[in-house]
PDB file of C-alpha atoms and ligand atoms in Angstrom:
ATOM      1  CA  MET A 133      15.866  -5.433   9.675  1.00  0.00           C
ATOM      2  CA  THR A 134      16.390  -8.261   7.207  1.00  0.00           C
ATOM      3  CA  ASN A 135      16.941 -11.849   8.146  1.00  0.00           C
ATOM      4  CA  PRO A 136      19.963 -13.130   6.149  1.00  0.00           C
ATOM      5  CA  ALA A 137      18.745 -16.731   6.334  1.00  0.00           C
ATOM      6  CA  ARG A 138      15.393 -15.691   4.870  1.00  0.00           C
ATOM      7  CA  SER A 139      16.831 -13.311   2.267  1.00  0.00           C
ATOM      8  CA  SER A 140      18.827 -16.111   0.607  1.00  0.00           C
ATOM      9  CA  ALA A 141      16.002 -18.691   0.670  1.00  0.00           C
ATOM     10  CA  PRO A 142      14.982 -19.851  -2.830  1.00  0.00           C
ATOM     11  CA  ALA A 143      11.371 -18.632  -2.432  1.00  0.00           C
ATOM     12  CA  ASP A 144      12.462 -14.991  -1.909  1.00  0.00           C
ATOM     13  CA  ARG A 145      13.892 -12.479  -4.331  1.00  0.00           C
ATOM     14  CA  LEU A 146      17.535 -13.433  -4.753  1.00  0.00           C
ATOM     15  CA  PRO A 147      20.046 -11.064  -3.142  1.00  0.00           C
ATOM     16  CA  ASN A 148      21.536  -8.771  -5.790  1.00  0.00           C
ATOM     17  CA  ALA A 149      25.108  -9.677  -4.862  1.00  0.00           C
ATOM     18  CA  HIS A 150      24.420 -13.420  -5.241  1.00  0.00           C
ATOM     19  CA  LEU A 151      22.616 -12.950  -8.522  1.00  0.00           C
ATOM     20  CA  ALA A 152      25.450 -10.750  -9.855  1.00  0.00           C
ATOM     21  CA  GLU A 153      28.099 -13.329  -8.917  1.00  0.00           C
ATOM     22  CA  ILE A 154      26.107 -16.246 -10.361  1.00  0.00           C
ATOM     23  CA  LEU A 155      25.651 -14.395 -13.658  1.00  0.00           C
ATOM     24  CA  SER A 156      29.308 -13.429 -13.647  1.00  0.00           C
ATOM     25  CA  LEU A 157      30.290 -17.114 -13.293  1.00  0.00           C
ATOM     26  CA  VAL A 158      28.064 -18.017 -16.251  1.00  0.00           C
ATOM     27  CA  ARG A 159      29.673 -15.199 -18.260  1.00  0.00           C
ATOM     28  CA  THR A 160      33.279 -16.112 -17.510  1.00  0.00           C
ATOM     29  CA  ARG A 161      32.783 -19.866 -17.911  1.00  0.00           C
ATOM     30  CA  HIS A 162      30.381 -19.900 -20.859  1.00  0.00           C
ATOM     31  CA  GLY A 163      30.677 -16.486 -22.466  1.00  0.00           C
ATOM     32  CA  LEU A 164      26.989 -15.624 -22.082  1.00  0.00           C
ATOM     33  CA  ASP A 165      26.194 -12.185 -20.678  1.00  0.00           C
ATOM     34  CA  LEU A 166      22.712 -12.351 -19.142  1.00  0.00           C
ATOM     35  CA  SER A 167      22.764  -8.847 -17.674  1.00  0.00           C
ATOM     36  CA  GLY A 168      20.352  -7.583 -20.362  1.00  0.00           C
ATOM     37  CA  TYR A 169      17.788 -10.364 -19.803  1.00  0.00           C
ATOM     38  CA  ARG A 170      14.556  -9.913 -17.880  1.00  0.00           C
ATOM     39  CA  ARG A 171      15.257 -10.501 -14.221  1.00  0.00           C
ATOM     40  CA  GLY A 172      11.976 -12.331 -13.507  1.00  0.00           C
ATOM     41  CA  THR A 173      12.771 -15.119 -15.987  1.00  0.00           C
ATOM     42  CA  ILE A 174      16.345 -15.418 -14.782  1.00  0.00           C
ATOM     43  CA  GLU A 175      15.251 -15.694 -11.153  1.00  0.00           C
ATOM     44  CA  ARG A 176      12.552 -18.290 -11.889  1.00  0.00           C
ATOM     45  CA  ARG A 177      14.990 -20.452 -13.837  1.00  0.00           C
ATOM     46  CA  LEU A 178      17.695 -19.996 -11.245  1.00  0.00           C
ATOM     47  CA  ARG A 179      15.381 -21.228  -8.511  1.00  0.00           C
ATOM     48  CA  THR A 180      14.651 -24.390 -10.510  1.00  0.00           C
ATOM     49  CA  ALA A 181      18.401 -24.921 -10.924  1.00  0.00           C
ATOM     50  CA  MET A 182      18.938 -24.463  -7.182  1.00  0.00           C
ATOM     51  CA  ILE A 183      16.245 -27.020  -6.357  1.00  0.00           C
ATOM     52  CA  ALA A 184      17.679 -29.496  -8.897  1.00  0.00           C
ATOM     53  CA  ALA A 185      21.131 -29.047  -7.332  1.00  0.00           C
ATOM     54  CA  GLY A 186      19.696 -29.629  -3.836  1.00  0.00           C
ATOM     55  CA  ALA A 187      20.860 -26.175  -2.654  1.00  0.00           C
ATOM     56  CA  SER A 188      18.777 -24.741   0.185  1.00  0.00           C
ATOM     57  CA  SER A 189      19.787 -21.109  -0.435  1.00  0.00           C
ATOM     58  CA  SER A 190      21.376 -18.911  -3.083  1.00  0.00           C
ATOM     59  CA  ALA A 191      24.501 -18.723  -0.889  1.00  0.00           C
ATOM     60  CA  ALA A 192      24.750 -22.548  -0.829  1.00  0.00           C
ATOM     61  CA  TYR A 193      24.156 -22.704  -4.567  1.00  0.00           C
ATOM     62  CA  LEU A 194      26.860 -20.119  -5.183  1.00  0.00           C
ATOM     63  CA  ASP A 195      29.346 -22.188  -3.149  1.00  0.00           C
ATOM     64  CA  ARG A 196      28.505 -25.254  -5.263  1.00  0.00           C
ATOM     65  CA  LEU A 197      28.812 -23.221  -8.457  1.00  0.00           C
ATOM     66  CA  ARG A 198      32.274 -21.936  -7.526  1.00  0.00           C
ATOM     67  CA  ALA A 199      33.490 -25.467  -6.793  1.00  0.00           C
ATOM     68  CA  ASP A 200      31.845 -27.436  -9.620  1.00  0.00           C
ATOM     69  CA  ARG A 201      32.520 -26.187 -13.139  1.00  0.00           C
ATOM     70  CA  ARG A 202      29.918 -28.517 -14.669  1.00  0.00           C
ATOM     71  CA  LEU A 203      27.156 -26.907 -12.647  1.00  0.00           C
ATOM     72  CA  ALA A 204      27.535 -23.649 -14.613  1.00  0.00           C
ATOM     73  CA  GLY A 205      26.879 -25.670 -17.794  1.00  0.00           C
ATOM     74  CA  ASP A 206      23.717 -27.109 -16.252  1.00  0.00           C
ATOM     75  CA  LEU A 207      22.671 -23.599 -15.220  1.00  0.00           C
ATOM     76  CA  LEU A 208      23.254 -22.206 -18.704  1.00  0.00           C
ATOM     77  CA  ALA A 209      21.095 -24.981 -20.169  1.00  0.00           C
ATOM     78  CA  ARG A 210      18.320 -24.102 -17.695  1.00  0.00           C
ATOM     79  CA  LEU A 211      18.563 -20.319 -18.189  1.00  0.00           C
ATOM     80  CA  THR A 212      18.054 -20.587 -21.934  1.00  0.00           C
ATOM     81  CA  VAL A 213      14.395 -21.444 -22.522  1.00  0.00           C
ATOM     82  CA  LYS A 214      14.256 -23.854 -25.444  1.00  0.00           C
ATOM     83  CA  VAL A 215      10.521 -24.479 -25.739  1.00  0.00           C
ATOM     84  CA  SER A 216       9.697 -24.906 -29.431  1.00  0.00           C
ATOM     85  CA  ARG A 217       7.915 -27.156 -31.909  1.00  0.00           C
ATOM     86  CA  PHE A 218       7.662 -27.742 -35.632  1.00  0.00           C
ATOM     87  CA  TYR A 219       5.270 -25.470 -37.527  1.00  0.00           C
ATOM     88  CA  ARG A 220       4.742 -23.448 -34.338  1.00  0.00           C
ATOM     89  CA  ASP A 221       1.674 -21.159 -34.711  1.00  0.00           C
ATOM     90  CA  ALA A 222       0.503 -22.871 -37.894  1.00  0.00           C
ATOM     91  CA  ALA A 223      -1.506 -19.910 -39.262  1.00  0.00           C
ATOM     92  CA  ALA A 224       1.553 -17.651 -39.024  1.00  0.00           C
ATOM     93  CA  VAL A 225       3.741 -20.329 -40.629  1.00  0.00           C
ATOM     94  CA  GLU A 226       1.294 -20.538 -43.559  1.00  0.00           C
ATOM     95  CA  ARG A 227       1.579 -16.773 -44.033  1.00  0.00           C
ATOM     96  CA  VAL A 228       5.368 -17.017 -44.066  1.00  0.00           C
ATOM     97  CA  ARG A 229       5.144 -19.865 -46.554  1.00  0.00           C
ATOM     98  CA  GLU A 230       3.022 -17.672 -48.881  1.00  0.00           C
ATOM     99  CA  ALA A 231       5.470 -14.779 -48.559  1.00  0.00           C
ATOM    100  CA  LEU A 232       8.433 -17.038 -49.344  1.00  0.00           C
ATOM    101  CA  ALA A 233       6.576 -18.488 -52.344  1.00  0.00           C
ATOM    102  CA  ALA A 234       5.989 -14.951 -53.654  1.00  0.00           C
ATOM    103  CA  ARG A 235       9.647 -14.036 -53.155  1.00  0.00           C
ATOM    104  CA  LEU A 236      10.778 -17.193 -54.920  1.00  0.00           C
ATOM    105  CA  ALA A 237       8.374 -16.542 -57.800  1.00  0.00           C
ATOM    106  CA  ALA A 238       9.666 -12.971 -58.170  1.00  0.00           C
ATOM    107  CA  ALA A 239      13.324 -14.041 -58.178  1.00  0.00           C
ATOM    108  CA  PRO A 240      13.746 -17.800 -58.761  1.00  0.00           C
ATOM    109  CA  GLY A 241      16.866 -19.309 -57.180  1.00  0.00           C
ATOM    110  CA  ARG A 242      18.181 -20.039 -53.748  1.00  0.00           C
ATOM    111  CA  LEU A 243      16.586 -18.200 -50.819  1.00  0.00           C
ATOM    112  CA  ALA A 244      18.671 -17.443 -47.744  1.00  0.00           C
ATOM    113  CA  VAL A 245      17.016 -17.845 -44.343  1.00  0.00           C
ATOM    114  CA  TRP A 246      18.301 -17.131 -40.824  1.00  0.00           C
ATOM    115  CA  SER A 247      16.580 -18.701 -37.816  1.00  0.00           C
ATOM    116  CA  ALA A 248      17.970 -16.802 -34.790  1.00  0.00           C
ATOM    117  CA  GLY A 249      17.292 -18.409 -31.413  1.00  0.00           C
ATOM    118  CA  CYS A 250      16.626 -21.705 -33.176  1.00  0.00           C
ATOM    119  CA  ALA A 251      16.350 -23.866 -30.015  1.00  0.00           C
ATOM    120  CA  ARG A 252      16.745 -27.566 -30.899  1.00  0.00           C
ATOM    121  CA  GLY A 253      16.141 -27.016 -34.596  1.00  0.00           C
ATOM    122  CA  GLU A 254      12.362 -27.294 -34.804  1.00  0.00           C
ATOM    123  CA  GLU A 255      12.018 -23.867 -36.481  1.00  0.00           C
ATOM    124  CA  PRO A 256      14.913 -24.045 -38.990  1.00  0.00           C
ATOM    125  CA  TYR A 257      13.885 -27.568 -40.056  1.00  0.00           C
ATOM    126  CA  THR A 258      10.299 -26.363 -40.525  1.00  0.00           C
ATOM    127  CA  LEU A 259      11.598 -23.575 -42.767  1.00  0.00           C
ATOM    128  CA  ALA A 260      13.835 -26.026 -44.644  1.00  0.00           C
ATOM    129  CA  MET A 261      10.814 -28.286 -45.294  1.00  0.00           C
ATOM    130  CA  ILE A 262       8.895 -25.294 -46.651  1.00  0.00           C
ATOM    131  CA  LEU A 263      11.772 -24.326 -48.965  1.00  0.00           C
ATOM    132  CA  ASP A 264      11.940 -27.924 -50.183  1.00  0.00           C
ATOM    133  CA  ASP A 265       8.178 -27.958 -50.712  1.00  0.00           C
ATOM    134  CA  LEU A 266       8.363 -24.695 -52.688  1.00  0.00           C
ATOM    135  CA  GLY A 267      10.966 -26.225 -54.983  1.00  0.00           C
ATOM    136  CA  ALA A 268      13.883 -24.045 -53.874  1.00  0.00           C
ATOM    137  CA  PRO A 269      17.134 -25.583 -55.145  1.00  0.00           C
ATOM    138  CA  ALA A 270      18.705 -28.110 -52.752  1.00  0.00           C
ATOM    139  CA  GLY A 271      21.699 -26.975 -50.686  1.00  0.00           C
ATOM    140  CA  PRO A 272      22.390 -25.163 -47.430  1.00  0.00           C
ATOM    141  CA  ASP A 273      19.948 -22.280 -47.325  1.00  0.00           C
ATOM    142  CA  VAL A 274      18.994 -22.028 -43.631  1.00  0.00           C
ATOM    143  CA  VAL A 275      21.449 -20.682 -41.063  1.00  0.00           C
ATOM    144  CA  ALA A 276      20.269 -21.761 -37.595  1.00  0.00           C
ATOM    145  CA  THR A 277      21.845 -19.989 -34.626  1.00  0.00           C
ATOM    146  CA  ASP A 278      21.533 -20.200 -30.900  1.00  0.00           C
ATOM    147  CA  VAL A 279      23.643 -19.308 -27.910  1.00  0.00           C
ATOM    148  CA  ALA A 280      23.036 -22.577 -26.032  1.00  0.00           C
ATOM    149  CA  PRO A 281      25.433 -25.415 -26.881  1.00  0.00           C
ATOM    150  CA  ASP A 282      22.904 -28.073 -25.806  1.00  0.00           C
ATOM    151  CA  ALA A 283      20.359 -26.625 -28.254  1.00  0.00           C
ATOM    152  CA  LEU A 284      22.813 -26.760 -31.148  1.00  0.00           C
ATOM    153  CA  ALA A 285      23.874 -30.312 -30.246  1.00  0.00           C
ATOM    154  CA  ALA A 286      20.220 -31.416 -30.312  1.00  0.00           C
ATOM    155  CA  ALA A 287      19.711 -29.682 -33.671  1.00  0.00           C
ATOM    156  CA  GLU A 288      22.602 -31.758 -35.059  1.00  0.00           C
ATOM    157  CA  VAL A 289      20.978 -35.005 -33.838  1.00  0.00           C
ATOM    158  CA  ALA A 290      17.645 -33.835 -35.313  1.00  0.00           C
ATOM    159  CA  THR A 291      15.494 -36.422 -33.514  1.00  0.00           C
ATOM    160  CA  TYR A 292      12.310 -35.263 -31.807  1.00  0.00           C
ATOM    161  CA  PRO A 293       9.479 -36.615 -29.654  1.00  0.00           C
ATOM    162  CA  ALA A 294       5.994 -36.806 -31.194  1.00  0.00           C
ATOM    163  CA  ALA A 295       4.919 -33.854 -28.997  1.00  0.00           C
ATOM    164  CA  ALA A 296       7.193 -31.577 -31.060  1.00  0.00           C
ATOM    165  CA  LEU A 297       5.183 -32.440 -34.183  1.00  0.00           C
ATOM    166  CA  ILE A 298       1.616 -31.736 -33.066  1.00  0.00           C
ATOM    167  CA  GLU A 299       1.218 -28.722 -35.406  1.00  0.00           C
ATOM    168  CA  LEU A 300       3.182 -30.146 -38.333  1.00  0.00           C
ATOM    169  CA  PRO A 301       0.907 -31.079 -41.256  1.00  0.00           C
ATOM    170  CA  ARG A 302       0.780 -34.863 -41.700  1.00  0.00           C
ATOM    171  CA  ALA A 303       2.074 -34.637 -45.275  1.00  0.00           C
ATOM    172  CA  TYR A 304       5.251 -32.876 -44.066  1.00  0.00           C
ATOM    173  CA  ARG A 305       5.770 -35.477 -41.352  1.00  0.00           C
ATOM    174  CA  ASP A 306       5.369 -38.376 -43.779  1.00  0.00           C
ATOM    175  CA  ARG A 307       7.665 -36.794 -46.351  1.00  0.00           C
ATOM    176  CA  HIS A 308      10.462 -35.388 -44.205  1.00  0.00           C
ATOM    177  CA  LEU A 309      10.686 -37.432 -40.977  1.00  0.00           C
ATOM    178  CA  THR A 310      11.335 -41.091 -40.183  1.00  0.00           C
ATOM    179  CA  PRO A 311      10.058 -42.826 -37.030  1.00  0.00           C
ATOM    180  CA  VAL A 312      12.962 -44.035 -34.898  1.00  0.00           C
ATOM    181  CA  LEU A 313      13.370 -45.855 -31.606  1.00  0.00           C
ATOM    182  CA  GLY A 314      16.287 -44.466 -29.601  1.00  0.00           C
ATOM    183  CA  SER A 315      17.495 -44.468 -26.015  1.00  0.00           C
ATOM    184  CA  GLY A 316      15.045 -41.647 -25.250  1.00  0.00           C
ATOM    185  CA  GLY A 317      12.100 -43.729 -26.563  1.00  0.00           C
ATOM    186  CA  ALA A 318      10.113 -43.376 -29.792  1.00  0.00           C
ATOM    187  CA  GLY A 319      10.743 -40.303 -31.878  1.00  0.00           C
ATOM    188  CA  PHE A 320      11.084 -38.895 -35.379  1.00  0.00           C
ATOM    189  CA  ARG A 321      14.282 -38.107 -37.230  1.00  0.00           C
ATOM    190  CA  VAL A 322      14.558 -35.386 -39.876  1.00  0.00           C
ATOM    191  CA  HIS A 323      15.607 -36.754 -43.284  1.00  0.00           C
ATOM    192  CA  PRO A 324      19.177 -36.070 -44.454  1.00  0.00           C
ATOM    193  CA  SER A 325      17.894 -34.031 -47.434  1.00  0.00           C
ATOM    194  CA  ILE A 326      16.300 -31.525 -45.029  1.00  0.00           C
ATOM    195  CA  ARG A 327      19.222 -31.624 -42.585  1.00  0.00           C
ATOM    196  CA  ALA A 328      21.542 -30.765 -45.460  1.00  0.00           C
ATOM    197  CA  ARG A 329      19.684 -27.478 -45.949  1.00  0.00           C
ATOM    198  CA  VAL A 330      20.420 -26.328 -42.385  1.00  0.00           C
ATOM    199  CA  ARG A 331      23.734 -25.133 -40.958  1.00  0.00           C
ATOM    200  CA  ALA A 332      23.676 -24.767 -37.161  1.00  0.00           C
ATOM    201  CA  LEU A 333      26.173 -22.515 -35.412  1.00  0.00           C
ATOM    202  CA  ARG A 334      26.649 -20.596 -32.201  1.00  0.00           C
ATOM    203  CA  HIS A 335      25.796 -16.915 -32.396  1.00  0.00           C
ATOM    204  CA  ASP A 336      24.951 -14.653 -29.478  1.00  0.00           C
ATOM    205  CA  LEU A 337      22.357 -11.978 -30.220  1.00  0.00           C
ATOM    206  CA  SER A 338      23.309 -10.078 -27.083  1.00  0.00           C
ATOM    207  CA  THR A 339      26.982  -9.523 -27.924  1.00  0.00           C
ATOM    208  CA  ALA A 340      27.525 -10.225 -31.639  1.00  0.00           C
ATOM    209  CA  ARG A 341      28.576  -7.243 -33.714  1.00  0.00           C
ATOM    210  CA  ALA A 342      27.362  -8.733 -36.989  1.00  0.00           C
ATOM    211  CA  PRO A 343      24.925 -11.343 -38.310  1.00  0.00           C
ATOM    212  CA  PRO A 344      26.314 -14.900 -38.546  1.00  0.00           C
ATOM    213  CA  ASP A 345      26.800 -14.773 -42.281  1.00  0.00           C
ATOM    214  CA  PRO A 346      27.816 -11.978 -44.642  1.00  0.00           C
ATOM    215  CA  ARG A 347      24.908 -12.839 -46.966  1.00  0.00           C
ATOM    216  CA  ARG A 348      21.781 -10.715 -46.822  1.00  0.00           C
ATOM    217  CA  PHE A 349      18.817 -12.946 -45.938  1.00  0.00           C
ATOM    218  CA  ASP A 350      15.403 -13.268 -47.611  1.00  0.00           C
ATOM    219  CA  LEU A 351      13.853 -14.213 -44.280  1.00  0.00           C
ATOM    220  CA  VAL A 352      15.072 -13.635 -40.753  1.00  0.00           C
ATOM    221  CA  ALA A 353      13.016 -15.529 -38.161  1.00  0.00           C
ATOM    222  CA  CYS A 354      13.636 -14.541 -34.553  1.00  0.00           C
ATOM    223  CA  ARG A 355      10.677 -15.823 -32.605  1.00  0.00           C
ATOM    224  CA  ASN A 356      10.061 -16.050 -28.882  1.00  0.00           C
ATOM    225  CA  THR A 357      13.622 -14.980 -28.089  1.00  0.00           C
ATOM    226  CA  LEU A 358      13.594 -11.153 -27.882  1.00  0.00           C
ATOM    227  CA  ILE A 359      10.845 -11.558 -25.301  1.00  0.00           C
ATOM    228  CA  TYR A 360      13.469 -12.680 -22.759  1.00  0.00           C
ATOM    229  CA  PHE A 361      15.502  -9.485 -23.243  1.00  0.00           C
ATOM    230  CA  GLN A 362      15.080  -6.118 -21.532  1.00  0.00           C
ATOM    231  CA  PRO A 363      14.109  -3.256 -23.906  1.00  0.00           C
ATOM    232  CA  ALA A 364      17.690  -1.961 -24.408  1.00  0.00           C
ATOM    233  CA  LEU A 365      18.937  -5.398 -25.439  1.00  0.00           C
ATOM    234  CA  GLN A 366      15.857  -5.932 -27.600  1.00  0.00           C
ATOM    235  CA  ARG A 367      16.704  -2.762 -29.535  1.00  0.00           C
ATOM    236  CA  ARG A 368      20.323  -3.833 -29.955  1.00  0.00           C
ATOM    237  CA  ALA A 369      19.389  -7.319 -31.160  1.00  0.00           C
ATOM    238  CA  LEU A 370      16.750  -5.901 -33.507  1.00  0.00           C
ATOM    239  CA  GLU A 371      19.398  -3.719 -35.176  1.00  0.00           C
ATOM    240  CA  LEU A 372      21.418  -6.869 -35.866  1.00  0.00           C
ATOM    241  CA  LEU A 373      18.398  -8.628 -37.372  1.00  0.00           C
ATOM    242  CA  LEU A 374      17.612  -5.600 -39.547  1.00  0.00           C
ATOM    243  CA  ASP A 375      21.194  -5.428 -40.780  1.00  0.00           C
ATOM    244  CA  ALA A 376      20.852  -9.021 -42.004  1.00  0.00           C
ATOM    245  CA  LEU A 377      17.834  -8.341 -44.249  1.00  0.00           C
ATOM    246  CA  ALA A 378      18.085  -8.045 -48.016  1.00  0.00           C
ATOM    247  CA  PRO A 379      15.963  -5.264 -49.594  1.00  0.00           C
ATOM    248  CA  GLY A 380      12.283  -6.209 -49.363  1.00  0.00           C
ATOM    249  CA  ALA A 381      13.100  -9.252 -47.199  1.00  0.00           C
ATOM    250  CA  LEU A 382      10.972 -10.643 -44.377  1.00  0.00           C
ATOM    251  CA  LEU A 383      11.363 -10.379 -40.616  1.00  0.00           C
ATOM    252  CA  TRP A 384       9.274 -12.817 -38.566  1.00  0.00           C
ATOM    253  CA  LEU A 385       8.843 -12.381 -34.815  1.00  0.00           C
ATOM    254  CA  GLY A 386       6.941 -14.268 -32.109  1.00  0.00           C
ATOM    255  CA  PRO A 387       3.282 -13.539 -31.263  1.00  0.00           C
ATOM    256  CA  ALA A 388       4.184 -11.432 -28.192  1.00  0.00           C
ATOM    257  CA  GLU A 389       6.950  -9.472 -29.955  1.00  0.00           C
ATOM    258  CA  TRP A 390       6.869  -6.234 -31.928  1.00  0.00           C
ATOM    259  CA  PRO A 391       9.765  -4.246 -33.408  1.00  0.00           C
ATOM    260  CA  ALA A 392       9.940  -0.935 -31.515  1.00  0.00           C
ATOM    261  CA  GLY A 393       9.152   1.970 -33.849  1.00  0.00           C
ATOM    262  CA  LEU A 394       9.090  -0.521 -36.743  1.00  0.00           C
ATOM    263  CA  GLY A 395      12.856  -0.629 -36.515  1.00  0.00           C
ATOM    264  CA  GLY A 396      13.257   3.156 -36.876  1.00  0.00           C
ATOM    265  CA  GLY A 397      11.109   3.110 -40.009  1.00  0.00           C
ATOM    266  CA  ARG A 398      13.124   0.369 -41.698  1.00  0.00           C
ATOM    267  CA  LEU A 399      10.152  -2.053 -41.649  1.00  0.00           C
ATOM    268  CA  GLU A 400       6.563  -2.170 -42.810  1.00  0.00           C
ATOM    269  CA  VAL A 401       3.878  -4.502 -41.500  1.00  0.00           C
ATOM    270  CA  LEU A 402       3.076  -7.339 -43.882  1.00  0.00           C
ATOM    271  CA  ASP A 403       0.800  -9.306 -41.544  1.00  0.00           C
ATOM    272  CA  ARG A 404       0.137  -8.030 -38.032  1.00  0.00           C
ATOM    273  CA  ARG A 405      -1.285 -11.265 -36.609  1.00  0.00           C
ATOM    274  CA  ALA A 406       1.555 -13.353 -37.994  1.00  0.00           C
ATOM    275  CA  ARG A 407       4.093 -10.762 -36.754  1.00  0.00           C
ATOM    276  CA  LEU A 408       5.506 -10.686 -40.257  1.00  0.00           C
ATOM    277  CA  PHE A 409       7.321  -7.542 -41.439  1.00  0.00           C
ATOM    278  CA  ARG A 410       9.108  -6.477 -44.608  1.00  0.00           C
ATOM    279  CA  ALA A 411      12.261  -4.443 -44.994  1.00  0.00           C
ATOM    280  CA  ILE A 412      11.406  -1.209 -46.750  1.00  0.00           C
ATOM    281  CA  GLY A 413      13.016  -1.037 -50.169  1.00  0.00           C
ATOM    282  CA  GLY A 414      13.093  -3.658 -52.904  1.00  0.00           C
ATOM    283  CA  SER A 415      10.391  -6.081 -54.066  1.00  0.00           C
ATOM    284  CA  ALA A 416       6.842  -5.686 -52.761  1.00  0.00           C
ATOM    285  CA  ASP A 417       5.484  -8.940 -54.173  1.00  0.00           C
ATOM    286  CA  ALA A 418       4.891 -11.007 -50.998  1.00  0.00           C
TER     287      ALA A 418
HETATM  288  C1  SAM B  93      11.858 -20.137 -26.634  1.00  0.00           C
HETATM  289  S1  SAM B  93      13.194 -20.538 -27.698  1.00  0.00           S
HETATM  290  C2  SAM B  93      12.519 -20.077 -29.272  1.00  0.00           C
HETATM  291  C3  SAM B  93      12.670 -21.166 -30.295  1.00  0.00           C
HETATM  292  C4  SAM B  93      12.015 -20.894 -31.636  1.00  0.00           C
HETATM  293  N1  SAM B  93      12.518 -19.673 -32.228  1.00  0.00           N
HETATM  294  C5  SAM B  93      10.518 -20.838 -31.493  1.00  0.00           C
HETATM  295  O1  SAM B  93       9.925 -19.755 -31.519  1.00  0.00           O
HETATM  296  O2  SAM B  93       9.910 -21.884 -31.350  1.00  0.00           O
HETATM  297  C6  SAM B  93      14.383 -19.226 -27.377  1.00  0.00           C
HETATM  298  C7  SAM B  93      15.767 -19.572 -27.841  1.00  0.00           C
HETATM  299  O3  SAM B  93      16.578 -18.401 -27.798  1.00  0.00           O
HETATM  300  C8  SAM B  93      17.873 -18.793 -27.427  1.00  0.00           C
HETATM  301  N2  SAM B  93      18.608 -17.628 -26.945  1.00  0.00           N
HETATM  302  C9  SAM B  93      18.551 -17.023 -25.734  1.00  0.00           C
HETATM  303  N3  SAM B  93      19.405 -16.011 -25.667  1.00  0.00           N
HETATM  304  C10 SAM B  93      20.034 -15.940 -26.864  1.00  0.00           C
HETATM  305  C11 SAM B  93      21.040 -15.097 -27.404  1.00  0.00           C
HETATM  306  N4  SAM B  93      21.568 -14.110 -26.684  1.00  0.00           N
HETATM  307  N5  SAM B  93      21.468 -15.321 -28.671  1.00  0.00           N
HETATM  308  C12 SAM B  93      20.933 -16.332 -29.402  1.00  0.00           C
HETATM  309  N6  SAM B  93      19.980 -17.170 -28.940  1.00  0.00           N
HETATM  310  C13 SAM B  93      19.526 -16.979 -27.685  1.00  0.00           C
HETATM  311  C14 SAM B  93      17.642 -19.864 -26.369  1.00  0.00           C
HETATM  312  O4  SAM B  93      18.778 -20.679 -26.161  1.00  0.00           O
HETATM  313  C15 SAM B  93      16.456 -20.615 -26.964  1.00  0.00           C
HETATM  314  O5  SAM B  93      16.866 -21.701 -27.735  1.00  0.00           O
END
């Protein structure tokens, strides 16, 4: 026999009915369908949200959630993991930089880049700095998308703590960021010339039927995001990423991610360690 008081305690597995209703509230209020996400991550994050809200059980938390619309916003912010940093996994970034340089050399002009699951902008701004460094013409060339409104708002502000810059080469920091003192303490602000290269917009990889832009991209970066999805949703999102690639273009995933079946044979491995792949067809210069 189960003890209802125990079964809704935060330390236990959350009752299915409570979890389903909580996720349904997030979906109706914020348009994010988390049913295809890994349950372990959702439960861990949900427990943190319950503790922060002072709720002693999932039933109590659900009551609060029904009554307080803002709490669903707080929950959404907690359910979307936004850990990131500039130049994350430096060796892999260097490999991407080389591949972009080769693509630019083969076809000089503007390169189009999509950073999907861009968090607070650390990744798209890194890519914008690289494009600037490679001499790509100025102008908006990086589309940065995320499903979390708080992530996109932070990307607009473009001010970061020093901890976000630990992997960024010093020369990039000196050239593209300015030290600032704000209400959150000391930080670094991305220069307007780099911000002007990035366009941030909401796009949901779990429900979107098309990429965020009709252009075909030279690089699609989707790192440390698919890992939160269950396999069926991973496959669906991967299809979307593949559809966004120009012939011979690059797909860059996170270190724990791999495209199932190399995207049905649509990809070849360019660098296994860097999780860098190339769309089959088109230029092979990278
Ligand atoms: C761990 S961060 C990765 C940030 C960056 N790509 C990196 O590797 O450093 C994962 C991001 O994916 C976003 N995300 C989660 N679900 C998403 C979805 N369905 N569509 C788009 N972005 C999503 C989260 O809001 C979060 O900002």
